[in-house]
Coordinates of C-alpha atoms in Angstrom, one line a residue:
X197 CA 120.2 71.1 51.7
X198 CA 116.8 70.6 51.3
X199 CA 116.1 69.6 54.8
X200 CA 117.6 73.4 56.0
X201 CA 115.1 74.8 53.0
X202 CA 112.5 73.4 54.7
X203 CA 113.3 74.8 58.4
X204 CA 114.1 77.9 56.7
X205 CA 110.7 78.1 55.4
X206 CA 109.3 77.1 58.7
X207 CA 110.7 79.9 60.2
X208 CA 109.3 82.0 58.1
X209 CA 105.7 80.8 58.7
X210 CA 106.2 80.6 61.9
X211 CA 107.0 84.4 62.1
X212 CA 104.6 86.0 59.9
X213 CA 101.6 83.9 61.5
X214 CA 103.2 85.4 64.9
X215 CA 103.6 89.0 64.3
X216 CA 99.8 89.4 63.7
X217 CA 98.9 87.2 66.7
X218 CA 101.6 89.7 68.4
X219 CA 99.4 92.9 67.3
X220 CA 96.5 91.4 68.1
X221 CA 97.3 91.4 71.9
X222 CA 99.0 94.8 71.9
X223 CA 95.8 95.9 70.0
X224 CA 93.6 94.9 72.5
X225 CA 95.7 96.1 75.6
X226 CA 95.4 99.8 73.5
X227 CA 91.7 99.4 73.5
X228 CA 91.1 98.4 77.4
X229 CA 93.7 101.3 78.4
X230 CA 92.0 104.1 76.0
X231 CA 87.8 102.8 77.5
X232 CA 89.7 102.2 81.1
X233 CA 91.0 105.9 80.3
X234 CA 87.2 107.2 79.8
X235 CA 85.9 105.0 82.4
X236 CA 88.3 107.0 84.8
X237 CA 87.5 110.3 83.6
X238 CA 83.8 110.4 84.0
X239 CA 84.2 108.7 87.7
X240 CA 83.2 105.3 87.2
X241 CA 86.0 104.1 89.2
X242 CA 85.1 100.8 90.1
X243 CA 84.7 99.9 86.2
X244 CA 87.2 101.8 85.3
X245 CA 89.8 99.6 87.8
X246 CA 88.4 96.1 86.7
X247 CA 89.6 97.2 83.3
X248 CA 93.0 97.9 84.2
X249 CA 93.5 94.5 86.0
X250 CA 92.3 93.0 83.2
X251 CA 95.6 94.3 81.4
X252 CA 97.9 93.9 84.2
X253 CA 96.6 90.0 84.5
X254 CA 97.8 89.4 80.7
X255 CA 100.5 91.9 81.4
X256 CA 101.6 92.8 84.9
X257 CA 104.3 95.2 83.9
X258 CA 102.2 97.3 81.6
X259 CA 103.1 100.9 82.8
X260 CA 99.9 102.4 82.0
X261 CA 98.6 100.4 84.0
X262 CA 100.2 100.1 87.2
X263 CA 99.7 103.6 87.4
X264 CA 95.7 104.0 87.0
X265 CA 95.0 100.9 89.5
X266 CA 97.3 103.0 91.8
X267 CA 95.7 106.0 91.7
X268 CA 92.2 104.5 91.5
X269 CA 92.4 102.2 94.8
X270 CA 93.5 105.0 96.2
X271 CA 90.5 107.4 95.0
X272 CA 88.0 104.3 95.7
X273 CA 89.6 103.2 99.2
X274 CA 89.0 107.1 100.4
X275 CA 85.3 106.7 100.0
X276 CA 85.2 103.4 101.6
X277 CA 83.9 103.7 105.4
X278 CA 84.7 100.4 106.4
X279 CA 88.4 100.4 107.5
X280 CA 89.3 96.7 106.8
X281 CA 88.3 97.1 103.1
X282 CA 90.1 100.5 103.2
X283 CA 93.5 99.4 104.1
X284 CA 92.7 96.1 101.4
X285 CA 92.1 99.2 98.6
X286 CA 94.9 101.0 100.1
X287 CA 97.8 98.1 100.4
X288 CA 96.6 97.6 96.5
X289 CA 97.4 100.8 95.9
X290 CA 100.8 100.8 97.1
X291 CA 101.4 97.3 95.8
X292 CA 100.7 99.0 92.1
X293 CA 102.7 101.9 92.9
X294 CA 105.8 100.0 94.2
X295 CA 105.9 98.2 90.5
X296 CA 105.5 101.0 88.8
X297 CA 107.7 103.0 90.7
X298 CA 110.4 99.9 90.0
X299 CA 109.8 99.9 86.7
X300 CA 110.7 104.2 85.8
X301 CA 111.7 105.5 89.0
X302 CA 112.3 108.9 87.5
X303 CA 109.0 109.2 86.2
X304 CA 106.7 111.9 87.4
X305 CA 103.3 109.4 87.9
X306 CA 105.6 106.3 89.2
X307 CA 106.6 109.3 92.2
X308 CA 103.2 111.0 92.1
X309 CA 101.4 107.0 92.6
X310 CA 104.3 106.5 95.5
X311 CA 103.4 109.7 97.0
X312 CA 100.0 109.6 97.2
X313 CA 100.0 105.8 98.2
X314 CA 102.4 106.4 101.4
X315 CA 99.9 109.6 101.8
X316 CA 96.2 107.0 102.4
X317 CA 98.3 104.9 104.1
X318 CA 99.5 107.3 106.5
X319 CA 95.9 108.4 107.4
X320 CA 95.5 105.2 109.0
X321 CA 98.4 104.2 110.7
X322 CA 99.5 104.9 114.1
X323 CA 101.3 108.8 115.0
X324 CA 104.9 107.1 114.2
X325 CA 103.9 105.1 111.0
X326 CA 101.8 108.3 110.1
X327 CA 104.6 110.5 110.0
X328 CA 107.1 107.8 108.3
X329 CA 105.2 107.8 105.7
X330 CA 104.6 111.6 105.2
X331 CA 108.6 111.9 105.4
X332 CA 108.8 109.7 102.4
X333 CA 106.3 111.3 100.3
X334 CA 108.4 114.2 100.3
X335 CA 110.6 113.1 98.9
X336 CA 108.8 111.3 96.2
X337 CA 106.8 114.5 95.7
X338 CA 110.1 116.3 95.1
X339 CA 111.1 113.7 92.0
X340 CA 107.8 114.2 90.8
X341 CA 107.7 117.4 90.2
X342 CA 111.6 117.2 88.6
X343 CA 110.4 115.0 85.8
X344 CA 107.4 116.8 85.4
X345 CA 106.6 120.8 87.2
X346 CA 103.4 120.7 85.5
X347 CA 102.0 117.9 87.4
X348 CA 98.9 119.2 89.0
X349 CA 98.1 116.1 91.1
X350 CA 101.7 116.3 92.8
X351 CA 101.1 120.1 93.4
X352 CA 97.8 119.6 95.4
X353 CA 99.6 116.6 97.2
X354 CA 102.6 119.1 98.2
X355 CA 100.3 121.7 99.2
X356 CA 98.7 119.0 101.5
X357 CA 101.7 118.2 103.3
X358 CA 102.8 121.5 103.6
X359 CA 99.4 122.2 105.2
X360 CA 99.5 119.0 107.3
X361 CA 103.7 119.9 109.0
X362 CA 102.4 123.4 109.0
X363 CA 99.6 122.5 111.6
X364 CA 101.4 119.5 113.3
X365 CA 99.7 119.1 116.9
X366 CA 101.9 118.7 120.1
X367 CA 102.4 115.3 120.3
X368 CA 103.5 115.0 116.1
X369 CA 105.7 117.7 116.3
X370 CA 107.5 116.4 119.3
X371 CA 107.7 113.0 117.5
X372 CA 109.0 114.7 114.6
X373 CA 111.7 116.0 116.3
X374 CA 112.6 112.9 118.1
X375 CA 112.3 110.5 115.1
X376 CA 113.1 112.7 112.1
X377 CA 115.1 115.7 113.5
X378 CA 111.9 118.0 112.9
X379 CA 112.8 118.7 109.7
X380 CA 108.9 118.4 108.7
X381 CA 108.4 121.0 111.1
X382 CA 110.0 123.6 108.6
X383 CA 107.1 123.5 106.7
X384 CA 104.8 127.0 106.5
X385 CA 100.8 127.3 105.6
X386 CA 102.1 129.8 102.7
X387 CA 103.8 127.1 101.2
X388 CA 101.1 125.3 101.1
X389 CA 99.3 128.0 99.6
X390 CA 101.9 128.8 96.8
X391 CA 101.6 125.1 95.8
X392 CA 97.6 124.5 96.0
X393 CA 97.7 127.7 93.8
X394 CA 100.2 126.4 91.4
X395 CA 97.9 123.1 91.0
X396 CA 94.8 125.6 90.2
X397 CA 97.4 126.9 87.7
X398 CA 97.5 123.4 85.9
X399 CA 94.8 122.2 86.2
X400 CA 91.7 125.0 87.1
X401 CA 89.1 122.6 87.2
X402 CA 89.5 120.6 90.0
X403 CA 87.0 121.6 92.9
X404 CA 89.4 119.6 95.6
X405 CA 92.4 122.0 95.0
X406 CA 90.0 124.9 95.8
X407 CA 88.8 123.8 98.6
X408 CA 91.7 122.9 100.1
X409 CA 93.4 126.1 99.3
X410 CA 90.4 127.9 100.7
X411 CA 90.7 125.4 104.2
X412 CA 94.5 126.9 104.2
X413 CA 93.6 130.6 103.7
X414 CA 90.9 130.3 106.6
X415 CA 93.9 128.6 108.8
X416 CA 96.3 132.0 107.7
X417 CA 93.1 134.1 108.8
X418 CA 93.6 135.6 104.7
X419 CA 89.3 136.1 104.5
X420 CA 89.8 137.9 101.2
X421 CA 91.8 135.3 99.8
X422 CA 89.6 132.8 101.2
X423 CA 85.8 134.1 100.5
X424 CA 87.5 134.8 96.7
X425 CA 88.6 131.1 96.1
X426 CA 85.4 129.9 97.7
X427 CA 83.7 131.6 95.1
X428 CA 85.7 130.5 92.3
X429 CA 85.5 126.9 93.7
X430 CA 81.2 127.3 93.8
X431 CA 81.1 128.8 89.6
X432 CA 82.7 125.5 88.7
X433 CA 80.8 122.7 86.6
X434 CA 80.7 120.1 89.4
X435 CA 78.8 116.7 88.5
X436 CA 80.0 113.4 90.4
X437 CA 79.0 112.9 93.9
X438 CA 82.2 114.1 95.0
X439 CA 82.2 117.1 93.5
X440 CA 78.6 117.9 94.7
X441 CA 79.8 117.4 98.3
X442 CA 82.8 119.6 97.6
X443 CA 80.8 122.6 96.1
X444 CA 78.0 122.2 99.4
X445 CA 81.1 122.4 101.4
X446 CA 82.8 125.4 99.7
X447 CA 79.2 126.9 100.3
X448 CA 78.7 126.5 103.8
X449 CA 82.2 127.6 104.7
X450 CA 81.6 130.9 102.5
X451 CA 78.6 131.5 104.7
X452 CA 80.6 131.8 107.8
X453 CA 82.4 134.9 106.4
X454 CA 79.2 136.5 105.1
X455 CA 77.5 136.4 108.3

């Protein structure tokens, strides 16, 4: 009898010196997250991803997580010039995506990660692989938005692949048809439109989605609508490099319909 007091006892050392060890670590995986968070939101990417590998090396299924590194190789990896350390950010990104996407597959930033993964990866692959992988984002796009029709990043992503089947040059378009029944090909530029503008909607201050809704008004010859989004594009608060290359752009193309 004694000898089962003292285990019992044991036991309940043992678990109250845990659970504070236990909140410790789920304490400090709250901190990284929230200054990865504000890393991320005033562009300093780099730091910003270090942070979140830090958590996924203590905890490698930490949702959060996943996601960010995701997104972030994918935002980093378009800058990069050099292609072999493009497809390394890239092939990162979609590793991330793949266990997030695993772990809540209905989840609107699992699909969104997925999406735009397949999406980097498709800019530098081969015309078959290209179009695979803009197939597929469809259809993550599509679950995206059914968890979550406010999601202003899988918006601007639809309107880009609307824009891109829209515009498809002879050669895609005939291996559309051959490898995927051309079912792309049923995409329109107003489509793309409607959903660049329903982006905007969510989230108005995002130069990228302006732009890129200006490219597809200049492809639909719509100069009003055009030379008006341009303009809203330039009155933004722009800061990060980025952004400043955006904005010179958004100038330059309003210039060729005030000449």
């Amino acid at each position: 009898m004694k000898r089962l007091l003292q285990v019992w006892m044991l036991l309940i050392i043992l678990g109250l010196s845990a659970a504070p060890l236990c909140a410790g670590v789920s304490s400090g995986t709250e901190q990284l997250l929230k200054k990865a968070e504000e890393l991320m939101v005033n562009y300093r990417d780099s730091e910003a991803l270090a942070m979140y590998e830090q958590v996924l090396e203590a905890n490698p299924d930490n949702y959060t997580a996943l996601c960010k590194a995701s997104f972030l190789n994918c935002r980093i990896g378009e800058r990069i010039t050099d292609e072999g350390t493009k497809i390394a950010f890239y092939a990162k990104a979609r590793h991330y995506a793949t266990k997030a996407y695993e772990l809540k597959p209905n989840d609107a930033e699992a699909n969104y990660v997925m999406a735009a993964s397949l999406g980097a990866m498709a800019m530098i692959s081969g015309p078959k692989q290209r179009l695979a992988s803009i197939n597929q984002m469809k259809t993550f796009l599509d679950a995206a938005l059914a968890s979550n029709a406010q999601h202003a990043g899988a918006w601007h992503l639809l309107g880009r692949w609307y824009f891109k089947m829209a515009n498809l040059n002879f050669a895609e378009a005939t291996a559309s048809k051959m490898f995927f029944g051309g079912v792309c090909g049923a995409a329109t530029n107003e489509e793309a439109a409607t959903a660049l503008q329903t982006a905007i909607k969510y989230n108005p201050m995002k130069i990228q989605y302006y732009y890129d809704l200006a490219t597809v008004y200049r492809e639909m010859k719509s100069t009003e609508a055009c030379t008006q989004t341009l303009e809203q594009a330039i009155a933004l608060e722009v800061t990060t490099r980025d952004e400043l290359e955006l904005a010179r752009r958004c100038k330059l193309m309003l210039q060729e319909f005030k000449k």
